[in-house]
Amino acid sequence: MHRYRRWVDAYLDGELPEARRSVFEEHLRRCHSCGVLVQDGRRLMRRLDALSASRGSAPAPGAELLNRLVRTSEFGAAGAGEPAQPPSARWRSLLPALACALAIGSVTATAGVAWVLGEPEGGRAASATSVAGGWTEAGIPLKEEDLQRLREAGWNCPQFAAFGLALTGARGAVVEGVPELTLELAGPGGTAVVTERRRDPATAGTASSGTPSMALNAASEVATVETGADGHSVLVMESAEYEVASTLDKGRTRALLRRIVVTEHARLDARGLEEQPPLERIGRGLAKLTVVDIEQ
């Protein structure tokens, strides 16, 4: 107990010397705990005075009892009755810096995740050809897990289960230095063979077979489609070329071609994605974080 707390009883009883009284009152203006003790002591004395007045000639409590009551009040003030002390000046000065550091860390972490998620599909074009390193000109059969790895590396490998076509076979080959994937499909309405070739967008050309052009509504700005009367179609895009041989009717063949264009466009929008501005890439990543596809 510091010296000022020892002065509380004398101060309340009016027995504290004048010099100490002035010092103690100055201390009370700065010390919350001593102020609480004085207030509790005065409250206790008022209750005792009221009790004495109500009992008339009843003897006043002795000094020992009064001191014991004051000490009990002191313990109560040090417990639940006394509010928590404010943080030190040093800690208060660190709070803004800590809050700023936490905010910067949160923003940096979110931007980092968004940057990774916002990587354009075109950024994986190099691995799309490297994954076919084991293919030969004669071709090798591929399994479903092989097709999944190709999709992860940037290949389209379109699926046509919604059209009632089931995959009956898949082969990978390298023809004249260009890797190509052949998917064989069959269903109640006929069969289709889809050949996908991945290539460098800089070398992309356009079909020139002279056969009539088929208009496509979906992503037609990045595709040229040539189709013949025999159900053979060639679809040329900036990063890929497709050949489709189909025995399906004309309407289902058009739907099949449109499906290829839509899935290719969703995966490899070659115009602008490879040189995507950083803020746009982060924006795309944030959209993926919130499960929003901004391309649709």
PDB file of C-alpha atoms in Angstrom:
ATOM      1  CA  MET A   1       0.000   0.000   0.000  1.00  0.00           C
ATOM      2  CA  HIS A   2       1.521   3.331  -1.015  1.00  0.00           C
ATOM      3  CA  ARG A   3       1.571   6.248   1.366  1.00  0.00           C
ATOM      4  CA  TYR A   4      -1.465   8.020  -0.067  1.00  0.00           C
ATOM      5  CA  ARG A   5      -3.730   5.104   0.786  1.00  0.00           C
ATOM      6  CA  ARG A   6      -2.530   5.312   4.371  1.00  0.00           C
ATOM      7  CA  TRP A   7      -3.723   8.911   4.453  1.00  0.00           C
ATOM      8  CA  VAL A   8      -7.314   8.052   3.457  1.00  0.00           C
ATOM      9  CA  ASP A   9      -8.620   7.423   6.994  1.00  0.00           C
ATOM     10  CA  ALA A  10      -7.008  10.557   8.416  1.00  0.00           C
ATOM     11  CA  TYR A  11      -8.301  12.601   5.497  1.00  0.00           C
ATOM     12  CA  LEU A  12     -11.861  11.358   6.002  1.00  0.00           C
ATOM     13  CA  ASP A  13     -11.665  12.025   9.746  1.00  0.00           C
ATOM     14  CA  GLY A  14     -10.294  15.535   9.158  1.00  0.00           C
ATOM     15  CA  GLU A  15      -7.100  14.697  11.026  1.00  0.00           C
ATOM     16  CA  LEU A  16      -4.668  14.990   8.109  1.00  0.00           C
ATOM     17  CA  PRO A  17      -2.269  17.936   8.538  1.00  0.00           C
ATOM     18  CA  GLU A  18      -2.877  20.881   6.230  1.00  0.00           C
ATOM     19  CA  ALA A  19       0.342  20.366   4.244  1.00  0.00           C
ATOM     20  CA  ARG A  20      -0.401  16.717   3.624  1.00  0.00           C
ATOM     21  CA  ARG A  21      -4.048  17.503   2.969  1.00  0.00           C
ATOM     22  CA  SER A  22      -3.130  19.778   0.054  1.00  0.00           C
ATOM     23  CA  VAL A  23      -0.745  17.178  -1.349  1.00  0.00           C
ATOM     24  CA  PHE A  24      -3.343  14.426  -0.949  1.00  0.00           C
ATOM     25  CA  GLU A  25      -6.112  16.429  -2.636  1.00  0.00           C
ATOM     26  CA  GLU A  26      -3.788  17.145  -5.553  1.00  0.00           C
ATOM     27  CA  HIS A  27      -3.081  13.401  -5.744  1.00  0.00           C
ATOM     28  CA  LEU A  28      -6.816  12.597  -5.749  1.00  0.00           C
ATOM     29  CA  ARG A  29      -7.244  14.568  -8.974  1.00  0.00           C
ATOM     30  CA  ARG A  30      -4.825  12.172 -10.696  1.00  0.00           C
ATOM     31  CA  CYS A  31      -5.389   8.818  -8.937  1.00  0.00           C
ATOM     32  CA  HIS A  32      -8.593   6.995  -9.721  1.00  0.00           C
ATOM     33  CA  SER A  33      -8.171   4.215  -7.143  1.00  0.00           C
ATOM     34  CA  CYS A  34      -7.594   6.609  -4.226  1.00  0.00           C
ATOM     35  CA  GLY A  35     -10.574   8.646  -5.368  1.00  0.00           C
ATOM     36  CA  VAL A  36     -12.734   5.525  -5.224  1.00  0.00           C
ATOM     37  CA  LEU A  37     -11.500   4.780  -1.700  1.00  0.00           C
ATOM     38  CA  VAL A  38     -12.371   8.288  -0.531  1.00  0.00           C
ATOM     39  CA  GLN A  39     -15.820   8.117  -2.115  1.00  0.00           C
ATOM     40  CA  ASP A  40     -16.504   4.716  -0.569  1.00  0.00           C
ATOM     41  CA  GLY A  41     -15.275   5.961   2.807  1.00  0.00           C
ATOM     42  CA  ARG A  42     -17.536   9.012   2.680  1.00  0.00           C
ATOM     43  CA  ARG A  43     -20.469   6.837   1.615  1.00  0.00           C
ATOM     44  CA  LEU A  44     -19.806   4.504   4.517  1.00  0.00           C
ATOM     45  CA  MET A  45     -19.573   7.380   6.985  1.00  0.00           C
ATOM     46  CA  ARG A  46     -22.900   8.789   5.770  1.00  0.00           C
ATOM     47  CA  ARG A  47     -24.541   5.418   6.286  1.00  0.00           C
ATOM     48  CA  LEU A  48     -23.064   5.120   9.749  1.00  0.00           C
ATOM     49  CA  ASP A  49     -24.232   8.631  10.617  1.00  0.00           C
ATOM     50  CA  ALA A  50     -27.704   7.784   9.382  1.00  0.00           C
ATOM     51  CA  LEU A  51     -27.682   4.547  11.368  1.00  0.00           C
ATOM     52  CA  SER A  52     -26.584   6.383  14.505  1.00  0.00           C
ATOM     53  CA  ALA A  53     -29.309   8.976  14.079  1.00  0.00           C
ATOM     54  CA  SER A  54     -31.969   6.294  13.654  1.00  0.00           C
ATOM     55  CA  ARG A  55     -30.863   4.428  16.787  1.00  0.00           C
ATOM     56  CA  GLY A  56     -30.628   7.524  18.938  1.00  0.00           C
ATOM     57  CA  SER A  57     -28.294   6.787  21.803  1.00  0.00           C
ATOM     58  CA  ALA A  58     -26.761   3.682  20.263  1.00  0.00           C
ATOM     59  CA  PRO A  59     -22.971   3.812  20.560  1.00  0.00           C
ATOM     60  CA  ALA A  60     -21.015   4.679  17.439  1.00  0.00           C
ATOM     61  CA  PRO A  61     -18.792   1.970  16.019  1.00  0.00           C
ATOM     62  CA  GLY A  62     -15.275   1.910  17.311  1.00  0.00           C
ATOM     63  CA  ALA A  63     -12.220   2.912  15.332  1.00  0.00           C
ATOM     64  CA  GLU A  64     -11.218  -0.729  14.801  1.00  0.00           C
ATOM     65  CA  LEU A  65     -14.597  -1.599  13.267  1.00  0.00           C
ATOM     66  CA  LEU A  66     -14.517   1.490  11.094  1.00  0.00           C
ATOM     67  CA  ASN A  67     -11.043   0.642   9.811  1.00  0.00           C
ATOM     68  CA  ARG A  68     -12.154  -2.908   9.076  1.00  0.00           C
ATOM     69  CA  LEU A  69     -15.132  -1.640   7.080  1.00  0.00           C
ATOM     70  CA  VAL A  70     -12.903   0.747   5.150  1.00  0.00           C
ATOM     71  CA  ARG A  71     -10.469  -2.063   4.308  1.00  0.00           C
ATOM     72  CA  THR A  72     -13.381  -4.228   3.123  1.00  0.00           C
ATOM     73  CA  SER A  73     -14.539  -1.379   0.928  1.00  0.00           C
ATOM     74  CA  GLU A  74     -10.991  -1.050  -0.401  1.00  0.00           C
ATOM     75  CA  PHE A  75     -10.875  -4.712  -1.407  1.00  0.00           C
ATOM     76  CA  GLY A  76     -14.237  -4.360  -3.118  1.00  0.00           C
ATOM     77  CA  ALA A  77     -13.015  -1.350  -5.067  1.00  0.00           C
ATOM     78  CA  ALA A  78      -9.921  -3.250  -6.158  1.00  0.00           C
ATOM     79  CA  GLY A  79     -12.202  -6.030  -7.456  1.00  0.00           C
ATOM     80  CA  ALA A  80     -15.370  -5.728  -9.482  1.00  0.00           C
ATOM     81  CA  GLY A  81     -16.225  -2.217  -8.286  1.00  0.00           C
ATOM     82  CA  GLU A  82     -13.113  -0.606  -9.763  1.00  0.00           C
ATOM     83  CA  PRO A  83     -13.078  -0.223 -13.558  1.00  0.00           C
ATOM     84  CA  ALA A  84     -10.153  -1.557 -15.529  1.00  0.00           C
ATOM     85  CA  GLN A  85      -7.221   0.766 -15.711  1.00  0.00           C
ATOM     86  CA  PRO A  86      -6.736   2.431 -19.087  1.00  0.00           C
ATOM     87  CA  PRO A  87      -3.844   1.149 -21.204  1.00  0.00           C
ATOM     88  CA  SER A  88      -0.506   2.781 -20.763  1.00  0.00           C
ATOM     89  CA  ALA A  89       0.552   5.643 -23.004  1.00  0.00           C
ATOM     90  CA  ARG A  90       3.121   3.401 -24.684  1.00  0.00           C
ATOM     91  CA  TRP A  91       0.519   0.796 -25.569  1.00  0.00           C
ATOM     92  CA  ARG A  92      -1.918   3.450 -26.821  1.00  0.00           C
ATOM     93  CA  SER A  93       0.767   4.828 -29.114  1.00  0.00           C
ATOM     94  CA  LEU A  94       1.324   1.366 -30.613  1.00  0.00           C
ATOM     95  CA  LEU A  95      -2.344   0.657 -31.346  1.00  0.00           C
ATOM     96  CA  PRO A  96      -2.566   2.722 -34.584  1.00  0.00           C
ATOM     97  CA  ALA A  97       0.617   1.134 -35.927  1.00  0.00           C
ATOM     98  CA  LEU A  98      -0.636  -2.371 -35.121  1.00  0.00           C
ATOM     99  CA  ALA A  99      -4.007  -1.691 -36.735  1.00  0.00           C
ATOM    100  CA  CYS A 100      -2.292  -0.313 -39.836  1.00  0.00           C
ATOM    101  CA  ALA A 101       0.011  -3.351 -40.036  1.00  0.00           C
ATOM    102  CA  LEU A 102      -2.930  -5.746 -39.755  1.00  0.00           C
ATOM    103  CA  ALA A 103      -4.845  -3.888 -42.465  1.00  0.00           C
ATOM    104  CA  ILE A 104      -1.849  -3.859 -44.814  1.00  0.00           C
ATOM    105  CA  GLY A 105      -1.222  -7.564 -44.175  1.00  0.00           C
ATOM    106  CA  SER A 106      -4.838  -8.441 -44.905  1.00  0.00           C
ATOM    107  CA  VAL A 107      -4.898  -6.425 -48.139  1.00  0.00           C
ATOM    108  CA  THR A 108      -1.560  -7.886 -49.256  1.00  0.00           C
ATOM    109  CA  ALA A 109      -2.693 -11.455 -48.611  1.00  0.00           C
ATOM    110  CA  THR A 110      -5.972 -10.918 -50.462  1.00  0.00           C
ATOM    111  CA  ALA A 111      -4.219  -9.279 -53.421  1.00  0.00           C
ATOM    112  CA  GLY A 112      -1.692 -12.132 -53.561  1.00  0.00           C
ATOM    113  CA  VAL A 113      -4.406 -14.777 -53.699  1.00  0.00           C
ATOM    114  CA  ALA A 114      -6.331 -12.754 -56.291  1.00  0.00           C
ATOM    115  CA  TRP A 115      -3.167 -12.408 -58.419  1.00  0.00           C
ATOM    116  CA  VAL A 116      -2.704 -16.175 -58.473  1.00  0.00           C
ATOM    117  CA  LEU A 117      -6.371 -16.889 -59.204  1.00  0.00           C
ATOM    118  CA  GLY A 118      -6.502 -14.156 -61.846  1.00  0.00           C
ATOM    119  CA  GLU A 119      -3.821 -15.760 -64.038  1.00  0.00           C
ATOM    120  CA  PRO A 120      -5.241 -15.902 -67.568  1.00  0.00           C
ATOM    121  CA  GLU A 121      -5.724 -19.292 -69.117  1.00  0.00           C
ATOM    122  CA  GLY A 122      -3.514 -18.138 -71.969  1.00  0.00           C
ATOM    123  CA  GLY A 123      -0.593 -18.026 -69.539  1.00  0.00           C
ATOM    124  CA  ARG A 124      -0.515 -21.823 -69.630  1.00  0.00           C
ATOM    125  CA  ALA A 125      -0.149 -22.049 -73.418  1.00  0.00           C
ATOM    126  CA  ALA A 126       3.467 -23.187 -73.172  1.00  0.00           C
ATOM    127  CA  SER A 127       2.563 -26.176 -71.010  1.00  0.00           C
ATOM    128  CA  ALA A 128      -0.254 -27.144 -73.384  1.00  0.00           C
ATOM    129  CA  THR A 129       2.316 -28.440 -75.901  1.00  0.00           C
ATOM    130  CA  SER A 130       4.872 -29.664 -73.372  1.00  0.00           C
ATOM    131  CA  VAL A 131       2.352 -32.068 -71.834  1.00  0.00           C
ATOM    132  CA  ALA A 132       2.241 -33.869 -75.212  1.00  0.00           C
ATOM    133  CA  GLY A 133       5.974 -34.597 -75.145  1.00  0.00           C
ATOM    134  CA  GLY A 134       5.458 -38.378 -75.098  1.00  0.00           C
ATOM    135  CA  TRP A 135       3.168 -38.486 -78.130  1.00  0.00           C
ATOM    136  CA  THR A 136       4.319 -40.012 -81.416  1.00  0.00           C
ATOM    137  CA  GLU A 137       3.271 -39.574 -85.025  1.00  0.00           C
ATOM    138  CA  ALA A 138       1.477 -42.916 -84.923  1.00  0.00           C
ATOM    139  CA  GLY A 139      -0.438 -41.787 -81.837  1.00  0.00           C
ATOM    140  CA  ILE A 140      -1.007 -43.294 -78.403  1.00  0.00           C
ATOM    141  CA  PRO A 141      -4.298 -44.113 -76.668  1.00  0.00           C
ATOM    142  CA  LEU A 142      -5.353 -41.823 -73.834  1.00  0.00           C
ATOM    143  CA  LYS A 143      -7.406 -42.486 -70.719  1.00  0.00           C
ATOM    144  CA  GLU A 144      -9.798 -40.188 -68.887  1.00  0.00           C
ATOM    145  CA  GLU A 145      -7.097 -39.199 -66.385  1.00  0.00           C
ATOM    146  CA  ASP A 146      -4.859 -38.246 -69.333  1.00  0.00           C
ATOM    147  CA  LEU A 147      -7.603 -35.971 -70.652  1.00  0.00           C
ATOM    148  CA  GLN A 148      -7.944 -34.359 -67.236  1.00  0.00           C
ATOM    149  CA  ARG A 149      -4.216 -33.568 -67.187  1.00  0.00           C
ATOM    150  CA  LEU A 150      -4.528 -32.081 -70.667  1.00  0.00           C
ATOM    151  CA  ARG A 151      -7.367 -29.817 -69.503  1.00  0.00           C
ATOM    152  CA  GLU A 152      -5.262 -28.654 -66.572  1.00  0.00           C
ATOM    153  CA  ALA A 153      -2.422 -27.854 -69.001  1.00  0.00           C
ATOM    154  CA  GLY A 154      -4.638 -25.693 -71.215  1.00  0.00           C
ATOM    155  CA  TRP A 155      -6.258 -28.112 -73.673  1.00  0.00           C
ATOM    156  CA  ASN A 156      -9.988 -27.857 -74.246  1.00  0.00           C
ATOM    157  CA  CYS A 157     -10.904 -31.583 -74.486  1.00  0.00           C
ATOM    158  CA  PRO A 158     -14.607 -30.678 -74.841  1.00  0.00           C
ATOM    159  CA  GLN A 159     -17.243 -32.946 -73.366  1.00  0.00           C
ATOM    160  CA  PHE A 160     -20.515 -33.692 -75.133  1.00  0.00           C
ATOM    161  CA  ALA A 161     -22.494 -35.791 -72.654  1.00  0.00           C
ATOM    162  CA  ALA A 162     -25.261 -33.171 -72.772  1.00  0.00           C
ATOM    163  CA  PHE A 163     -25.709 -33.990 -76.475  1.00  0.00           C
ATOM    164  CA  GLY A 164     -26.057 -37.709 -75.781  1.00  0.00           C
ATOM    165  CA  LEU A 165     -22.565 -38.445 -77.109  1.00  0.00           C
ATOM    166  CA  ALA A 166     -20.299 -40.736 -75.104  1.00  0.00           C
ATOM    167  CA  LEU A 167     -16.526 -40.879 -75.450  1.00  0.00           C
ATOM    168  CA  THR A 168     -15.519 -44.187 -77.056  1.00  0.00           C
ATOM    169  CA  GLY A 169     -11.839 -43.477 -77.655  1.00  0.00           C
ATOM    170  CA  ALA A 170      -9.101 -40.838 -77.409  1.00  0.00           C
ATOM    171  CA  ARG A 171      -5.663 -40.646 -79.006  1.00  0.00           C
ATOM    172  CA  GLY A 172      -2.793 -38.180 -78.857  1.00  0.00           C
ATOM    173  CA  ALA A 173      -0.368 -37.726 -81.737  1.00  0.00           C
ATOM    174  CA  VAL A 174       2.169 -35.290 -83.150  1.00  0.00           C
ATOM    175  CA  VAL A 175       1.614 -34.590 -86.853  1.00  0.00           C
ATOM    176  CA  GLU A 176       4.166 -32.401 -88.662  1.00  0.00           C
ATOM    177  CA  GLY A 177       5.364 -31.133 -85.301  1.00  0.00           C
ATOM    178  CA  VAL A 178       1.889 -30.090 -84.138  1.00  0.00           C
ATOM    179  CA  PRO A 179       0.297 -32.012 -81.222  1.00  0.00           C
ATOM    180  CA  GLU A 180      -3.270 -33.081 -81.864  1.00  0.00           C
ATOM    181  CA  LEU A 181      -5.902 -34.808 -79.770  1.00  0.00           C
ATOM    182  CA  THR A 182      -8.587 -36.976 -81.386  1.00  0.00           C
ATOM    183  CA  LEU A 183     -11.832 -37.738 -79.547  1.00  0.00           C
ATOM    184  CA  GLU A 184     -14.184 -40.413 -80.888  1.00  0.00           C
ATOM    185  CA  LEU A 185     -17.815 -39.972 -79.850  1.00  0.00           C
ATOM    186  CA  ALA A 186     -20.939 -42.047 -80.394  1.00  0.00           C
ATOM    187  CA  GLY A 187     -24.605 -41.735 -79.521  1.00  0.00           C
ATOM    188  CA  PRO A 188     -28.111 -42.714 -80.623  1.00  0.00           C
ATOM    189  CA  GLY A 189     -28.158 -40.032 -83.325  1.00  0.00           C
ATOM    190  CA  GLY A 190     -24.812 -40.846 -84.924  1.00  0.00           C
ATOM    191  CA  THR A 191     -21.080 -40.475 -84.389  1.00  0.00           C
ATOM    192  CA  ALA A 192     -18.549 -37.655 -84.361  1.00  0.00           C
ATOM    193  CA  VAL A 193     -14.768 -37.418 -84.436  1.00  0.00           C
ATOM    194  CA  VAL A 194     -13.288 -34.224 -82.978  1.00  0.00           C
ATOM    195  CA  THR A 195      -9.603 -33.421 -83.555  1.00  0.00           C
ATOM    196  CA  GLU A 196      -8.090 -30.612 -81.474  1.00  0.00           C
ATOM    197  CA  ARG A 197      -4.739 -29.056 -82.381  1.00  0.00           C
ATOM    198  CA  ARG A 198      -2.997 -26.584 -80.065  1.00  0.00           C
ATOM    199  CA  ARG A 199      -0.697 -24.034 -81.654  1.00  0.00           C
ATOM    200  CA  ASP A 200       1.007 -20.690 -81.221  1.00  0.00           C
ATOM    201  CA  PRO A 201      -1.509 -17.853 -81.742  1.00  0.00           C
ATOM    202  CA  ALA A 202       1.086 -16.012 -83.871  1.00  0.00           C
ATOM    203  CA  THR A 203       0.947 -18.766 -86.492  1.00  0.00           C
ATOM    204  CA  ALA A 204      -2.833 -19.036 -86.551  1.00  0.00           C
ATOM    205  CA  GLY A 205      -4.410 -18.842 -89.946  1.00  0.00           C
ATOM    206  CA  THR A 206      -7.892 -19.160 -91.343  1.00  0.00           C
ATOM    207  CA  ALA A 207      -9.550 -22.008 -93.128  1.00  0.00           C
ATOM    208  CA  SER A 208      -9.443 -21.715 -96.878  1.00  0.00           C
ATOM    209  CA  SER A 209     -11.218 -24.802 -98.114  1.00  0.00           C
ATOM    210  CA  GLY A 210     -13.717 -22.787-100.110  1.00  0.00           C
ATOM    211  CA  THR A 211     -16.649 -24.533 -98.468  1.00  0.00           C
ATOM    212  CA  PRO A 212     -19.641 -22.529 -97.219  1.00  0.00           C
ATOM    213  CA  SER A 213     -19.177 -20.665 -93.928  1.00  0.00           C
ATOM    214  CA  MET A 214     -21.345 -21.522 -90.943  1.00  0.00           C
ATOM    215  CA  ALA A 215     -22.337 -18.580 -88.717  1.00  0.00           C
ATOM    216  CA  LEU A 216     -21.904 -19.021 -84.972  1.00  0.00           C
ATOM    217  CA  ASN A 217     -23.403 -16.682 -82.390  1.00  0.00           C
ATOM    218  CA  ALA A 218     -21.149 -17.570 -79.461  1.00  0.00           C
ATOM    219  CA  ALA A 219     -17.689 -16.000 -79.544  1.00  0.00           C
ATOM    220  CA  SER A 220     -17.744 -15.895 -83.348  1.00  0.00           C
ATOM    221  CA  GLU A 221     -15.315 -12.956 -83.298  1.00  0.00           C
ATOM    222  CA  VAL A 222     -12.425 -15.329 -82.517  1.00  0.00           C
ATOM    223  CA  ALA A 223     -13.428 -18.244 -84.733  1.00  0.00           C
ATOM    224  CA  THR A 224     -13.728 -19.087 -88.425  1.00  0.00           C
ATOM    225  CA  VAL A 225     -15.816 -22.122 -89.295  1.00  0.00           C
ATOM    226  CA  GLU A 226     -15.887 -23.888 -92.648  1.00  0.00           C
ATOM    227  CA  THR A 227     -18.272 -26.771 -93.194  1.00  0.00           C
ATOM    228  CA  GLY A 228     -18.978 -29.058 -96.123  1.00  0.00           C
ATOM    229  CA  ALA A 229     -21.975 -31.048 -97.212  1.00  0.00           C
ATOM    230  CA  ASP A 230     -20.365 -34.286 -96.011  1.00  0.00           C
ATOM    231  CA  GLY A 231     -20.517 -33.214 -92.358  1.00  0.00           C
ATOM    232  CA  HIS A 232     -16.826 -32.326 -92.232  1.00  0.00           C
ATOM    233  CA  SER A 233     -16.116 -28.989 -90.521  1.00  0.00           C
ATOM    234  CA  VAL A 234     -12.977 -27.011 -89.732  1.00  0.00           C
ATOM    235  CA  LEU A 235     -12.999 -24.494 -86.891  1.00  0.00           C
ATOM    236  CA  VAL A 236     -10.002 -22.145 -86.660  1.00  0.00           C
ATOM    237  CA  MET A 237      -9.272 -20.048 -83.576  1.00  0.00           C
ATOM    238  CA  GLU A 238      -6.253 -18.020 -82.547  1.00  0.00           C
ATOM    239  CA  SER A 239      -4.807 -20.710 -80.269  1.00  0.00           C
ATOM    240  CA  ALA A 240      -6.362 -23.886 -81.605  1.00  0.00           C
ATOM    241  CA  GLU A 241      -7.808 -25.578 -84.661  1.00  0.00           C
ATOM    242  CA  TYR A 242     -10.556 -28.190 -84.658  1.00  0.00           C
ATOM    243  CA  GLU A 243     -11.685 -30.679 -87.280  1.00  0.00           C
ATOM    244  CA  VAL A 244     -15.072 -32.302 -86.815  1.00  0.00           C
ATOM    245  CA  ALA A 245     -16.340 -35.255 -88.857  1.00  0.00           C
ATOM    246  CA  SER A 246     -19.971 -35.891 -87.942  1.00  0.00           C
ATOM    247  CA  THR A 247     -22.803 -38.180 -89.038  1.00  0.00           C
ATOM    248  CA  LEU A 248     -25.219 -36.219 -86.853  1.00  0.00           C
ATOM    249  CA  ASP A 249     -27.977 -34.134 -88.387  1.00  0.00           C
ATOM    250  CA  LYS A 250     -27.217 -30.531 -89.296  1.00  0.00           C
ATOM    251  CA  GLY A 251     -28.811 -29.031 -86.176  1.00  0.00           C
ATOM    252  CA  ARG A 252     -26.884 -31.247 -83.759  1.00  0.00           C
ATOM    253  CA  THR A 253     -23.668 -30.649 -85.684  1.00  0.00           C
ATOM    254  CA  ARG A 254     -24.167 -26.893 -85.345  1.00  0.00           C
ATOM    255  CA  ALA A 255     -24.779 -27.305 -81.610  1.00  0.00           C
ATOM    256  CA  LEU A 256     -21.629 -29.424 -81.297  1.00  0.00           C
ATOM    257  CA  LEU A 257     -19.530 -26.772 -83.059  1.00  0.00           C
ATOM    258  CA  ARG A 258     -21.033 -24.035 -80.932  1.00  0.00           C
ATOM    259  CA  ARG A 259     -20.138 -26.016 -77.818  1.00  0.00           C
ATOM    260  CA  ILE A 260     -16.507 -26.217 -78.953  1.00  0.00           C
ATOM    261  CA  VAL A 261     -16.353 -22.468 -79.593  1.00  0.00           C
ATOM    262  CA  VAL A 262     -17.895 -21.570 -76.231  1.00  0.00           C
ATOM    263  CA  THR A 263     -15.610 -23.844 -74.190  1.00  0.00           C
ATOM    264  CA  GLU A 264     -12.512 -22.756 -76.117  1.00  0.00           C
ATOM    265  CA  HIS A 265     -13.405 -19.104 -75.728  1.00  0.00           C
ATOM    266  CA  ALA A 266     -13.946 -19.556 -71.972  1.00  0.00           C
ATOM    267  CA  ARG A 267     -10.523 -21.182 -71.525  1.00  0.00           C
ATOM    268  CA  LEU A 268      -8.327 -19.324 -73.969  1.00  0.00           C
ATOM    269  CA  ASP A 269      -9.436 -15.820 -74.787  1.00  0.00           C
ATOM    270  CA  ALA A 270      -6.198 -15.120 -76.638  1.00  0.00           C
ATOM    271  CA  ARG A 271      -6.919 -11.479 -77.373  1.00  0.00           C
ATOM    272  CA  GLY A 272      -5.788  -9.423 -74.385  1.00  0.00           C
ATOM    273  CA  LEU A 273      -5.592 -12.028 -71.649  1.00  0.00           C
ATOM    274  CA  GLU A 274      -1.883 -12.739 -72.170  1.00  0.00           C
ATOM    275  CA  GLU A 275      -1.104  -9.022 -71.778  1.00  0.00           C
ATOM    276  CA  GLN A 276      -3.647  -8.425 -69.087  1.00  0.00           C
ATOM    277  CA  PRO A 277      -3.055  -5.316 -66.917  1.00  0.00           C
ATOM    278  CA  PRO A 278      -2.193  -6.152 -63.283  1.00  0.00           C
ATOM    279  CA  LEU A 279      -5.308  -4.476 -61.893  1.00  0.00           C
ATOM    280  CA  GLU A 280      -7.506  -6.392 -64.324  1.00  0.00           C
ATOM    281  CA  ARG A 281      -5.829  -9.646 -63.338  1.00  0.00           C
ATOM    282  CA  ILE A 282      -6.373  -8.896 -59.647  1.00  0.00           C
ATOM    283  CA  GLY A 283      -9.980  -7.987 -60.439  1.00  0.00           C
ATOM    284  CA  ARG A 284     -10.511 -11.339 -62.135  1.00  0.00           C
ATOM    285  CA  GLY A 285      -8.968 -13.091 -59.143  1.00  0.00           C
ATOM    286  CA  LEU A 286     -11.231 -11.227 -56.713  1.00  0.00           C
ATOM    287  CA  ALA A 287     -14.200 -12.230 -58.853  1.00  0.00           C
ATOM    288  CA  LYS A 288     -13.162 -15.873 -58.538  1.00  0.00           C
ATOM    289  CA  LEU A 289     -12.768 -15.445 -54.783  1.00  0.00           C
ATOM    290  CA  THR A 290     -16.403 -14.338 -54.591  1.00  0.00           C
ATOM    291  CA  VAL A 291     -17.478 -17.114 -56.950  1.00  0.00           C
ATOM    292  CA  VAL A 292     -18.394 -14.698 -59.729  1.00  0.00           C
ATOM    293  CA  ASP A 293     -17.455 -15.471 -63.304  1.00  0.00           C
ATOM    294  CA  ILE A 294     -16.981 -12.062 -64.891  1.00  0.00           C
ATOM    295  CA  GLU A 295     -16.713 -13.546 -68.379  1.00  0.00           C
ATOM    296  CA  GLN A 296     -20.312 -14.679 -68.414  1.00  0.00           C
TER     297      GLN A 296
END
